[in-house]
Short mmCIF file of C-alpha atoms and ligand atoms in Angstrom, two decimals:
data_model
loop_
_atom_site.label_atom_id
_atom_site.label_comp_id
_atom_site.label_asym_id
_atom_site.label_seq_id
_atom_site.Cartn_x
_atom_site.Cartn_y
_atom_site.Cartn_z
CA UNK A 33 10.69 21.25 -21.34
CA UNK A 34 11.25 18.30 -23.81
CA UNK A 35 7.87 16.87 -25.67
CA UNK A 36 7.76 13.59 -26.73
CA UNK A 37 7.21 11.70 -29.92
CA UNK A 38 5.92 8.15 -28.63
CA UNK A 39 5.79 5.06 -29.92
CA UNK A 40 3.37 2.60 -27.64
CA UNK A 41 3.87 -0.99 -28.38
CA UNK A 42 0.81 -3.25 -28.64
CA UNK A 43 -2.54 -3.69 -29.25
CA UNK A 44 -5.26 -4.60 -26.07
CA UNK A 45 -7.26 -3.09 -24.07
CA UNK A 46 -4.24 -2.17 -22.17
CA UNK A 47 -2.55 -0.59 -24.62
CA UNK A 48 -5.84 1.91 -25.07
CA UNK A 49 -5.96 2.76 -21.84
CA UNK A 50 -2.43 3.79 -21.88
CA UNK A 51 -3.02 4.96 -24.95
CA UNK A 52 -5.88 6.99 -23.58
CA UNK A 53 -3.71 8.55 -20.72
CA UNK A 54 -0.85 9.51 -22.71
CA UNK A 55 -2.86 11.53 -25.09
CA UNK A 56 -3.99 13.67 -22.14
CA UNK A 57 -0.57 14.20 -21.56
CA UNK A 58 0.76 18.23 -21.96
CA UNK A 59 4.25 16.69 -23.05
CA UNK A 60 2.75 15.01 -25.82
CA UNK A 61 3.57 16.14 -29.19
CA UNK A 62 2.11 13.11 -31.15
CA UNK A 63 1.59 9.31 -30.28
CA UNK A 64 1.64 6.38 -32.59
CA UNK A 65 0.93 2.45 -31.80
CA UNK A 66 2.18 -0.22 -33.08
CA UNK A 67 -0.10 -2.27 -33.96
CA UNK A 68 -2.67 -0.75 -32.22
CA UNK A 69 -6.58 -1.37 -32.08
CA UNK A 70 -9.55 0.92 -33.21
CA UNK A 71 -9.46 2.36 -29.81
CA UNK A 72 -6.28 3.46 -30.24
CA UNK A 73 -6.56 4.74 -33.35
CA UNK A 74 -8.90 7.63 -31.79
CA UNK A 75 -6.43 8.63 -29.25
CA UNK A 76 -3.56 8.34 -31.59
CA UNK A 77 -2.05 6.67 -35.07
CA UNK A 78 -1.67 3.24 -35.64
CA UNK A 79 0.78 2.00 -37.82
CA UNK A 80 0.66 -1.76 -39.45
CA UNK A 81 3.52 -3.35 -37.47
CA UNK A 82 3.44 -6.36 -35.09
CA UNK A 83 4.82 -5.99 -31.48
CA UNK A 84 7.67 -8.94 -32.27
CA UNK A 85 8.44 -7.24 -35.56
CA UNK A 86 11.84 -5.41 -34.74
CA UNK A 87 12.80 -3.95 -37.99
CA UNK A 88 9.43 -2.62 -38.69
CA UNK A 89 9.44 -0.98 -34.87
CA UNK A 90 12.82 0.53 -36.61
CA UNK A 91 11.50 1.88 -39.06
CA UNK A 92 8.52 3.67 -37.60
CA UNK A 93 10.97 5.12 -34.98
CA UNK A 94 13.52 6.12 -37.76
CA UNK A 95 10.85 7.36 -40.06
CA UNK A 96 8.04 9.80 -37.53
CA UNK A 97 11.28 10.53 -35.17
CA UNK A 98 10.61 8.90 -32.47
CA UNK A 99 12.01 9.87 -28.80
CA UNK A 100 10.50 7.35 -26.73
CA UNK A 101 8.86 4.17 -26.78
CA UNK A 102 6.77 1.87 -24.43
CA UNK A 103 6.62 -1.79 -24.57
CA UNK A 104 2.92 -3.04 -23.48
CA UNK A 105 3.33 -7.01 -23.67
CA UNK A 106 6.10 -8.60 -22.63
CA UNK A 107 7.01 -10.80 -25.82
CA UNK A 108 9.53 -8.23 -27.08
CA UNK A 109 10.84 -7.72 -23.56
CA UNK A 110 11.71 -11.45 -23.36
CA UNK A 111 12.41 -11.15 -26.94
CA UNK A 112 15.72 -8.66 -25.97
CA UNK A 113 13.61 -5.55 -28.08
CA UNK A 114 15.45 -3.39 -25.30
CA UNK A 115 18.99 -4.49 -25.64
CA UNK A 116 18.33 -4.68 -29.69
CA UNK A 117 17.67 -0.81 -29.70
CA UNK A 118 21.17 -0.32 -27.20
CA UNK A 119 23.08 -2.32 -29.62
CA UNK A 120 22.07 -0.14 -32.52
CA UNK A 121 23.78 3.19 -32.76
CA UNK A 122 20.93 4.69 -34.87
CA UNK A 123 18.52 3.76 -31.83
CA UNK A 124 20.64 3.54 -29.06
CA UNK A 125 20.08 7.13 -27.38
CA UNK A 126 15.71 5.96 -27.66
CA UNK A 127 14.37 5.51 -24.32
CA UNK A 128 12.31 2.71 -23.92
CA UNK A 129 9.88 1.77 -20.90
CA UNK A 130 10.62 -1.57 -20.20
CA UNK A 131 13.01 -3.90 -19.19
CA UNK A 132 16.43 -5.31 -20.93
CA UNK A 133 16.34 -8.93 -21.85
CA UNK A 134 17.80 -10.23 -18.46
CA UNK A 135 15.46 -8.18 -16.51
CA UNK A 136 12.40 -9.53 -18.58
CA UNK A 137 13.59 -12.88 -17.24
CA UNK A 138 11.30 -12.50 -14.08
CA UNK A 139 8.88 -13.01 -16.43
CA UNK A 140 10.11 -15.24 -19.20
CA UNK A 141 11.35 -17.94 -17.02
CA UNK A 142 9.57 -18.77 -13.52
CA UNK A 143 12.68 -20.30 -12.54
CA UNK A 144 14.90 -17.44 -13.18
CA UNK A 145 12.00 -15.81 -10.88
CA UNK A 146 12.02 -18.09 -7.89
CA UNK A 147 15.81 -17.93 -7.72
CA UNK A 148 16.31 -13.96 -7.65
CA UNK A 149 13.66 -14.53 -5.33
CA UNK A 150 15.43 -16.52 -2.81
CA UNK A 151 18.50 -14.65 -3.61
CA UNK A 152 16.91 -11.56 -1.99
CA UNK A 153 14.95 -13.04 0.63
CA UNK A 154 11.73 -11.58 -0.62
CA UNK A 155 8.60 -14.34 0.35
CA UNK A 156 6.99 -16.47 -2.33
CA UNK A 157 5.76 -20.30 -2.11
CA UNK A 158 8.74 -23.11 -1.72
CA UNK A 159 9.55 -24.10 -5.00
CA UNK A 160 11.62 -27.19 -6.78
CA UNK A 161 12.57 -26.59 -10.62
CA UNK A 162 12.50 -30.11 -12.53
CA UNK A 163 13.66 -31.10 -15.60
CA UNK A 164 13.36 -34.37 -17.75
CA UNK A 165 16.62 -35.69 -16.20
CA UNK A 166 15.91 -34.41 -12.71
CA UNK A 167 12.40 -36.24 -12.29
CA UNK A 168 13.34 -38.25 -9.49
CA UNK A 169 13.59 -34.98 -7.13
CA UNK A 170 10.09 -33.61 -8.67
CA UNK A 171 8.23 -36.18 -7.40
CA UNK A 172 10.36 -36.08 -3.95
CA UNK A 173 9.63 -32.92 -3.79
CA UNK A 174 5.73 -33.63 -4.32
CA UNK A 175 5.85 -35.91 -1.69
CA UNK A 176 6.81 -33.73 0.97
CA UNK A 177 3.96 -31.23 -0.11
CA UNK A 178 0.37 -31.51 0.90
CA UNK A 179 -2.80 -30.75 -1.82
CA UNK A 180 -2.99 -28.84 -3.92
CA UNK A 181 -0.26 -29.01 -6.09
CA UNK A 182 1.02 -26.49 -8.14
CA UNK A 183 3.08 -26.72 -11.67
CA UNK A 184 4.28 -24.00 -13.45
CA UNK A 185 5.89 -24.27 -17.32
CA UNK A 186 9.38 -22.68 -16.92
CA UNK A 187 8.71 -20.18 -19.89
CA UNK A 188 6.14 -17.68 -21.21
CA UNK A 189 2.90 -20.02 -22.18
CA UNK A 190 0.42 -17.17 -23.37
CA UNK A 191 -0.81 -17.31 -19.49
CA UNK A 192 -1.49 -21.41 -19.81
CA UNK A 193 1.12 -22.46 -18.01
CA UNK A 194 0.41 -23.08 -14.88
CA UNK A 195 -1.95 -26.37 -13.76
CA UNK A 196 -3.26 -27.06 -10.02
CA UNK A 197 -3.97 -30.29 -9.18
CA UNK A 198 -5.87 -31.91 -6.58
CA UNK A 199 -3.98 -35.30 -5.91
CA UNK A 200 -0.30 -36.07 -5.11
CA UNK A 201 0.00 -39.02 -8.24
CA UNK A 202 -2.37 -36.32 -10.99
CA UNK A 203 0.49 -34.01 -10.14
CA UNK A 204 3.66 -36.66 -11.28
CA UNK A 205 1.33 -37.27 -14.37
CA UNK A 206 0.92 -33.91 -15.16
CA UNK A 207 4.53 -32.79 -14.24
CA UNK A 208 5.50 -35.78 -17.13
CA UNK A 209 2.95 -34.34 -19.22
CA UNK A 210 4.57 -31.21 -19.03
CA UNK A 211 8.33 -32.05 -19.41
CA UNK A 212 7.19 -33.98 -22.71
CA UNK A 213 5.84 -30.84 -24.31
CA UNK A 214 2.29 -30.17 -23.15
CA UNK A 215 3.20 -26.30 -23.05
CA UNK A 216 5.97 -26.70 -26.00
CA UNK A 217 9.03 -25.38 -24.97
CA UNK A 218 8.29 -23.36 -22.54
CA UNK A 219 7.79 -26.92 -20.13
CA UNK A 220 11.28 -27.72 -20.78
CA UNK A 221 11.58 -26.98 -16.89
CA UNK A 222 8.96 -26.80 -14.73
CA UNK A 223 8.86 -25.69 -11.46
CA UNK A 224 6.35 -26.84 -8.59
CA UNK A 225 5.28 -24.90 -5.86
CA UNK A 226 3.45 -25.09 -2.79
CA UNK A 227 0.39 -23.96 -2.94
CA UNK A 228 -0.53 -20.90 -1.06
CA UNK A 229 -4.15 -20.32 0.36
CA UNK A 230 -5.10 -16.63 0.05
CA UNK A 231 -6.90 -13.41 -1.87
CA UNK A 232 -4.70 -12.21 -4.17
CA UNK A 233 -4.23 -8.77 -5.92
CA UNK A 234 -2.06 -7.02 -8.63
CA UNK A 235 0.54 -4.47 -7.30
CA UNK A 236 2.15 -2.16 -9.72
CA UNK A 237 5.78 -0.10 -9.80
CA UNK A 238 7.23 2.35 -12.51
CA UNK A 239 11.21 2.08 -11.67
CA UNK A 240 13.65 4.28 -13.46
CA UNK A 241 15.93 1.47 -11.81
CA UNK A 242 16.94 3.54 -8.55
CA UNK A 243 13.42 4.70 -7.57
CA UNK A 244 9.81 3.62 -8.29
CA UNK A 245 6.70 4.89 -7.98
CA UNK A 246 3.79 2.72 -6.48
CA UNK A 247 0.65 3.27 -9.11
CA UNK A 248 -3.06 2.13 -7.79
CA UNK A 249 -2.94 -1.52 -6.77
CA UNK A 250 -6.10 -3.85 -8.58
CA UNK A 251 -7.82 -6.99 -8.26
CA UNK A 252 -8.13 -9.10 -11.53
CA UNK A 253 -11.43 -11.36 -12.00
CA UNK A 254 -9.55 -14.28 -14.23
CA UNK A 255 -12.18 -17.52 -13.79
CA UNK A 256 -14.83 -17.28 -17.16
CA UNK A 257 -17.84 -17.42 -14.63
CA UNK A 258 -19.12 -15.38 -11.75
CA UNK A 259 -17.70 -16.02 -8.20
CA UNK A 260 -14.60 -17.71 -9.75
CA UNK A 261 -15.92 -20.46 -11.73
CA UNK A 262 -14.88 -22.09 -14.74
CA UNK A 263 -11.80 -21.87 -17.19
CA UNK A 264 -8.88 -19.48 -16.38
CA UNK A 265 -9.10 -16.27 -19.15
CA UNK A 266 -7.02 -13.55 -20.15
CA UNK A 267 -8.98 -11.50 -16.98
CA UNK A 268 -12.62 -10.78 -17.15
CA UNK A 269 -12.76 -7.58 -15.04
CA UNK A 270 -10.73 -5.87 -12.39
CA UNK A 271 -11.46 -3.33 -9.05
CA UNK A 272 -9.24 -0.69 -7.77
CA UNK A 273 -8.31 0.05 -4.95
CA UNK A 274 -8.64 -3.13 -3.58
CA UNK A 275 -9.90 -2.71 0.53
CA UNK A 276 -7.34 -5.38 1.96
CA UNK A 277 -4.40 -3.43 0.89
CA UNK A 278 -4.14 -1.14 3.99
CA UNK A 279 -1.60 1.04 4.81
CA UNK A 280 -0.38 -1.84 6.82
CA UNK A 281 -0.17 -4.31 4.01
CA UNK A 282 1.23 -1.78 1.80
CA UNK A 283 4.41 -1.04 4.04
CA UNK A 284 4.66 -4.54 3.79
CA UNK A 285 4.53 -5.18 0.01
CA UNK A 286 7.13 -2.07 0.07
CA UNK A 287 9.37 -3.07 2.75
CA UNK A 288 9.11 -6.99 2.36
CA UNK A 289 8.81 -7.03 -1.64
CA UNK A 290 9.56 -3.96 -3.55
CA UNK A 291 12.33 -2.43 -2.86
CA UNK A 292 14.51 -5.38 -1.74
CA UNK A 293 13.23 -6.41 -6.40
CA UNK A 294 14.28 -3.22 -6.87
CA UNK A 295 17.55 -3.25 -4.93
CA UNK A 296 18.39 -7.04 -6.11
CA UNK A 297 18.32 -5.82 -9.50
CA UNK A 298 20.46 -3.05 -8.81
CA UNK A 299 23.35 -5.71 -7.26
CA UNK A 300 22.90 -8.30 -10.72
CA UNK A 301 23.57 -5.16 -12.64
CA UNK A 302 20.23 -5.48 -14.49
CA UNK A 303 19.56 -1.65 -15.61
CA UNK A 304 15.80 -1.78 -14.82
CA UNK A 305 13.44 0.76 -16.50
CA UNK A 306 10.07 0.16 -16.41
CA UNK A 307 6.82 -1.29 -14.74
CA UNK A 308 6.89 -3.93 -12.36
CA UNK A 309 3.74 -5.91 -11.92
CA UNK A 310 3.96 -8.03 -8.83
CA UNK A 311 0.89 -10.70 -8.46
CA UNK A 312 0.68 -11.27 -4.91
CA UNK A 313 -1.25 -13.31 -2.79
CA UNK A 314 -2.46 -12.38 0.61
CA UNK A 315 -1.85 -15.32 3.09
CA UNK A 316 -3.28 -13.73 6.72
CA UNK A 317 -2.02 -10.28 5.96
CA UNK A 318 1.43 -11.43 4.74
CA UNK A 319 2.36 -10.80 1.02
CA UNK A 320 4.16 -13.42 -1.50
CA UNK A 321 5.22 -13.05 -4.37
CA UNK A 322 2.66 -15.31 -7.17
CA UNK A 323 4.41 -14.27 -10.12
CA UNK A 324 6.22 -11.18 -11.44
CA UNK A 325 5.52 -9.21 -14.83
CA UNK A 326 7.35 -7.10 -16.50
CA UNK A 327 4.75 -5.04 -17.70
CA UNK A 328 1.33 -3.73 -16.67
CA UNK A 329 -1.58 -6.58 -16.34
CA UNK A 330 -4.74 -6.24 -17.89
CA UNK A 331 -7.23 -5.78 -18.00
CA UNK A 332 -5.68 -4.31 -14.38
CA UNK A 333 -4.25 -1.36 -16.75
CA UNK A 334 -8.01 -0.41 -17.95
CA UNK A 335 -8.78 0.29 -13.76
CA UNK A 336 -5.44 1.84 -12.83
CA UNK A 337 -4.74 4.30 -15.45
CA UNK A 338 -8.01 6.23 -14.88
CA UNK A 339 -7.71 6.39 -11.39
CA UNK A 340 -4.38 7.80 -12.01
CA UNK A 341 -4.03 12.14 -12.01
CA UNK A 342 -0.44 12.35 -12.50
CA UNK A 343 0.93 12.87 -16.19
CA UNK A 344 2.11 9.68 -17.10
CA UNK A 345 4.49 10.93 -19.83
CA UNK A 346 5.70 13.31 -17.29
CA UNK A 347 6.39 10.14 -14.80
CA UNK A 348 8.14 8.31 -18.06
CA UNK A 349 10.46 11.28 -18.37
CA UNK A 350 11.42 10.68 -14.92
CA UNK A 351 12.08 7.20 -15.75
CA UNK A 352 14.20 8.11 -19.12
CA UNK A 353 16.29 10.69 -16.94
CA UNK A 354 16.40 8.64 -13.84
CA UNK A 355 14.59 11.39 -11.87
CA UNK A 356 11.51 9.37 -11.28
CA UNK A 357 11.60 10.74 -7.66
CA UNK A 358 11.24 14.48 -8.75
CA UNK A 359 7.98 13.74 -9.74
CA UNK A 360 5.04 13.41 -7.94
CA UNK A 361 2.36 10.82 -8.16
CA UNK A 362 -1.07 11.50 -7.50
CA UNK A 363 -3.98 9.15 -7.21
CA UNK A 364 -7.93 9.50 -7.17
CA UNK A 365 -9.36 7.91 -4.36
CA UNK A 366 -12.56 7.15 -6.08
CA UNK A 367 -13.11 3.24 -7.23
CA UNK A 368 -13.01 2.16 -10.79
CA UNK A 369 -14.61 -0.94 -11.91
CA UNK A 370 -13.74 -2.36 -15.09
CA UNK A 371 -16.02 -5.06 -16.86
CA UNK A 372 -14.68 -6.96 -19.68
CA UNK A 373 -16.98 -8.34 -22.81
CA UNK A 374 -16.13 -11.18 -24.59
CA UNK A 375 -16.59 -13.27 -27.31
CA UNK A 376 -19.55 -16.29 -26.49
CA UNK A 377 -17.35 -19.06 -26.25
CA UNK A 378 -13.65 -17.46 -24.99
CA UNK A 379 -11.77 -18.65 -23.70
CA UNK A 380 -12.22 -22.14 -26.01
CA UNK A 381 -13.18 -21.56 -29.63
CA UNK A 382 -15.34 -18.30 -30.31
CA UNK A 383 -16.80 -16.66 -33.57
CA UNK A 384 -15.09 -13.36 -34.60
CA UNK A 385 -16.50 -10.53 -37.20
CA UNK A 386 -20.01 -9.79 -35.35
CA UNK A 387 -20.62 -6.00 -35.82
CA UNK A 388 -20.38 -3.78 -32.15
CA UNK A 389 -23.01 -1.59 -31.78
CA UNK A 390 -21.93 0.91 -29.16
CA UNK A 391 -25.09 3.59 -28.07
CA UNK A 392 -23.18 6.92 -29.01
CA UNK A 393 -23.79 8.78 -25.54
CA UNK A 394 -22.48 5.99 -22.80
CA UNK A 395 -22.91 8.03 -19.46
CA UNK A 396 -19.99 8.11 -17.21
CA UNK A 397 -17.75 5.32 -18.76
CA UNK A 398 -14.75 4.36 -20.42
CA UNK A 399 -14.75 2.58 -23.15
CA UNK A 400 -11.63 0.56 -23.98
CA UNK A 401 -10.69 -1.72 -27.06
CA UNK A 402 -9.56 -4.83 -26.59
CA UNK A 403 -10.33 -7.44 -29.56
CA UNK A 404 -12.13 -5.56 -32.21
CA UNK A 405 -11.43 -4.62 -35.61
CA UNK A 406 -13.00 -2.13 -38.64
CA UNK A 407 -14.10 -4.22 -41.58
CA UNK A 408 -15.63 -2.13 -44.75
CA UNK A 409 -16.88 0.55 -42.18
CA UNK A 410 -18.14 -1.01 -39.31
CA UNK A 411 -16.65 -2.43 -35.76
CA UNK A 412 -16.42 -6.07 -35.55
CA UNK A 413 -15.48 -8.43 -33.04
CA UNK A 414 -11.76 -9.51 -33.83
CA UNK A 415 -10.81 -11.54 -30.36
CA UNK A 416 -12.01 -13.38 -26.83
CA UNK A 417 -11.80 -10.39 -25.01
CA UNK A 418 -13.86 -7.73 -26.93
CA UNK A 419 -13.85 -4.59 -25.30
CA UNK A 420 -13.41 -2.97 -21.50
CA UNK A 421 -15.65 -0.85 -19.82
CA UNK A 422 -14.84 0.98 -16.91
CA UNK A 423 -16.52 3.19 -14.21
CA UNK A 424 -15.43 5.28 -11.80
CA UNK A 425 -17.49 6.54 -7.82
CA UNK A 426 -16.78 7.59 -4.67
CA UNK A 427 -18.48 4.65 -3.74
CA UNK A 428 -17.68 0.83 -5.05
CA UNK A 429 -21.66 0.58 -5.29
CA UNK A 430 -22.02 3.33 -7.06
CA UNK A 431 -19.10 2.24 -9.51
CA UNK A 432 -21.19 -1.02 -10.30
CA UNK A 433 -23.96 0.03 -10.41
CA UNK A 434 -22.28 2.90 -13.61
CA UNK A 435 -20.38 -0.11 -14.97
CA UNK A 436 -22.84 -2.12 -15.88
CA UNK A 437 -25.76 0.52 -16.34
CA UNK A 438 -23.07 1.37 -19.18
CA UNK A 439 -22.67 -2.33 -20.00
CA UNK A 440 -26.27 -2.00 -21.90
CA UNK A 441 -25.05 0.34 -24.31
CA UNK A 442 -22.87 -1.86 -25.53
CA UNK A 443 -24.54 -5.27 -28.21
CA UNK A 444 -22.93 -7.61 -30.23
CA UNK A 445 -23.93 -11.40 -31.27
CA UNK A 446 -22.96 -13.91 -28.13
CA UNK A 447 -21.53 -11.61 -26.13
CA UNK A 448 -21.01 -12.35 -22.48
CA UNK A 449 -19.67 -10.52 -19.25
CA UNK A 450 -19.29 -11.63 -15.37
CA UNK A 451 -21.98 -9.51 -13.38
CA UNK A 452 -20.02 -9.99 -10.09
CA UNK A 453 -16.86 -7.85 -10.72
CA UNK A 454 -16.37 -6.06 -7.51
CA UNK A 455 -18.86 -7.47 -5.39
CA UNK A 456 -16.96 -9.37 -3.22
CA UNK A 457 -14.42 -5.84 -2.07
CA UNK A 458 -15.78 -4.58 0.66
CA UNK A 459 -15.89 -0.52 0.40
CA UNK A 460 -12.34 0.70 0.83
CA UNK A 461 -11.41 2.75 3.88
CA UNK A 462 -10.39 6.43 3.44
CA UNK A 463 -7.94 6.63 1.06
CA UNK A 464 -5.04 7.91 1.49
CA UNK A 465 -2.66 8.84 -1.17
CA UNK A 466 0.65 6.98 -1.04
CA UNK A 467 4.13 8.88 -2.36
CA UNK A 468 7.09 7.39 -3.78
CA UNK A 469 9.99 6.65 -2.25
CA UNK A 470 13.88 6.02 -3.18
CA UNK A 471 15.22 3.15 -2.29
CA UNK A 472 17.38 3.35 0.32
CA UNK A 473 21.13 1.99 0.43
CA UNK A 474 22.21 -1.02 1.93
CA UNK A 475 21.09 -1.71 5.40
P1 AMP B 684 0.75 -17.45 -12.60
O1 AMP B 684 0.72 -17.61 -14.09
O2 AMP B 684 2.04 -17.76 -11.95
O3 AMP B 684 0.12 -16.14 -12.18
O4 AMP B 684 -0.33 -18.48 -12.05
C1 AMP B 684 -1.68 -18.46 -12.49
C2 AMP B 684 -2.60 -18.53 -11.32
O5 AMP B 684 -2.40 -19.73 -10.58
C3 AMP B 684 -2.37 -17.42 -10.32
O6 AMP B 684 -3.02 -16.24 -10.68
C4 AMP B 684 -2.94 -18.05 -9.07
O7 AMP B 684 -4.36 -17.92 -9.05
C5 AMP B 684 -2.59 -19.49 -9.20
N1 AMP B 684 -1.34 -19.79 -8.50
C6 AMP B 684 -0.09 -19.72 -8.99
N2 AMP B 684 0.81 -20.06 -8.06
C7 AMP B 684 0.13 -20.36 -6.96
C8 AMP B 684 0.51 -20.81 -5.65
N3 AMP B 684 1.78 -21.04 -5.32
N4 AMP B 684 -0.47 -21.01 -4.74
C9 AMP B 684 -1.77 -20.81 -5.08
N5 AMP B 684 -2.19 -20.42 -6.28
C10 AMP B 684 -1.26 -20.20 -7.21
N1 LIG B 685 -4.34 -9.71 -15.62
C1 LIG B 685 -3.19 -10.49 -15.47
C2 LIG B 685 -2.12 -10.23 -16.43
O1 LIG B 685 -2.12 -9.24 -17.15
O2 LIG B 685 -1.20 -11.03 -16.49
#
């Protein structure tokens, strides 16, 4: 049985926690990340180069051998990393997990999103796309829509993108605001949806582009304050499972969602190899599609991975081979809770370089890196979103009540967390643990 030489791409609190998981893995034979954080660096080796920084990701895969790498972010998905390593015969036999350059398009452009979308007849929110020449029909469209409004940039915005308004004439401003640059290029096109009233939640899929594996479904906590108040951040906490995903709901997310994404790429020809993060939002027990990502969400990532049994290296060999449905994937039913820290201030301006003081014997937790760094010796804080701590209980309560026990163990100057994460999910029903499944031909 092969071993693998990875190289992870990226450098959150999602990339430790896959970072974390990997190094469990029996098919590891060593793991570098690029550029990595000073979690990482105890599950692995970091090297010095940037995510975006092809040439360097070269060179580290020349120079330590590589035979597999995984893309974290997206921004060298959308970037074409994928297709760049094909085109290059001294890369081109590298697996990578992630998607080529046309595939990352369900991310990198919305509209490119809503129209596979329709294309496949898989349910998301009525949509117009407008540009600067096509205003007229924008605000047509507007009109036929009742409050809120939704407007989405047309391109990757660093998760700013997207604005809700309350009134029908805030929503033409803001669509010109938009269209003249707001959100830089990226608002070039915008496209506005109708607003859909629901709870939403974060499905994930590894695809070897023929069959996927469904991995533990999460709830993200993105408002600043508790019970959903404030600015939108990065995420500030995530539960898994989450209780309103029944078996019911699943089938449907499968049925309605999943594989016809999965079969739709298939039929554009988009070779597909990777993890497919559908945001979803529950509207009376029907699923549509929010948004797809092309990679895993976090801090999602930080609650699924440890709730996960199966070897994920051994699940990425299925996806290299395309024989990701000779492996099985096993989940623990228990609930994780993750709890982010930040910086006082995220997610406007914040102070960075505090020293972390981390008690050496948290009980029960996991501690992942986000935005810290080592300066002469000691852990600082280096972003918004410091670090991620996550717990893990039979019992959501119990899970808390670890998480945040935990939580106290962790100091730094102006440092700030959301005390409700989980408290709204009721207690999940039995779990039961969910298998993959091929997709099937063409009906
Ligand atoms: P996105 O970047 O597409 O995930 O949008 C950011 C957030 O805006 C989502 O997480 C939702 O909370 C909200 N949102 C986006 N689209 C809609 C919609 N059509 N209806 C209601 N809320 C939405
Ligand atoms: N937590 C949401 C995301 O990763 O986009």
């Amino acid at each position: 049985m092969k071993n693998y030489r990875v190289l992870l791409i990226g450098s959150g609190g999602r990339e430790h926690a896959l970072a974390w998981k990997l190094a469990q893995s029996r098919r590891l034979d060593k793991l570098w990340i690029a550029p990595g954080n000073p979690g990482t660096a105890t599950v692995g080796e970091n090297v010095p180069v940037t995510a975006t920084d092809f040439e360097g990701l070269k060179a580290v895969v020349l120079t330590q051998q590589i035979n597999l790498v995984v893309v974290g972010p997206e921004e060298p998905l959308v970037n074409g990393l994928v297709d760049w390593f094909a085109a290059d015969p001294a890369l081109a036999h590298i697996p990578l997990i992630g998607p080529c350059r046309r595939g990352a398009q369900l991310e990198g452009s919305k509209d490119f999103a809503k129209q596979f979308m329709q294309r496949h007849h898989i349910p998301t929110a009525r949509h117009q796309t407008v540009t600067r020449d096509t205003l007229a029909d924008g605000d047509a469209f507007l009109d036929t829509l009742p409050a809120p409004y939704v407007l989405k940039a047309d391109g990757l915005a660093a998760g700013k993108g997207v604005l809700i308004v309350a009134s029908r004439d805030e929503a033409k401003r803001q669509l010109r605001r938009i269209l003249q640059g707001l959100f830089g290029a990226a608002g070039d096109k915008v496209v506005i949806e109708e607003f859909l009233q629901g709870i939403e939640v974060s499905v994930f899929a590894l695809t070897d582009g023929e069959h996927y594996k469904l991995l533990p479904e999460a709830k993200d906590y993105k408002r600043i304050g508790n019970h959903d108040t404030g600015p939108n951040t990065g995420g500030m906490g995530a539960v898994s499972p989450v209780s309103f995903v029944t078996p019911d709901f699943r089938e449907k997310v499968e049925r309605q969602i999943i594989r016809p994404t999965i079969r739709g790429l298939q039929q554009e020809g988009i070779d597909y190899r990777g993890f497919l993060f559908f945001g979803l939002m529950n509207v009376a027990g029907h699923p549509y599609v929010i948004e797809y990502n092309v990679r895993m969400g976090d801090p999602e990532t930080e609650a699924v991975m440890p709730r996960l049994s199966t070897d994920l290296l051994d699940l990425f060999d299925g996806v290299a081979h395309r024989t990701l449905h000779e492996k099985s994937c096993a989940i623990i039913p228990d609930t994780a809770i993750t709890v982010v820290c930040v910086s006082g201030g995220y997610p406007e301006a914040y102070a960075k370089n505090y020293p972390i003081d981390i008690l050496p014997d948290m009980p029960d937790s996991l501690l992942f890196h986000a935005g810290t760094a080592i300066r002469e010796g000691t852990l600082v804080t280096a972003g918004g979103r410091v670090l991620a701590l996550t717990a893990l209980a039979p019992d959501i309560a119990v899970a808390r009540e670890k998480a945040y026990a935990a939580l106290t163990g962790i100091r730094f100057q102006d440092s700030y967390c959301r005390t409700d994460i989980g408290l709204d999910i009721a207690p999940a029903p039995a779990a039961e643990p969910h298998h993959a499944m091929s997709v099937p031909p063409e009906e």
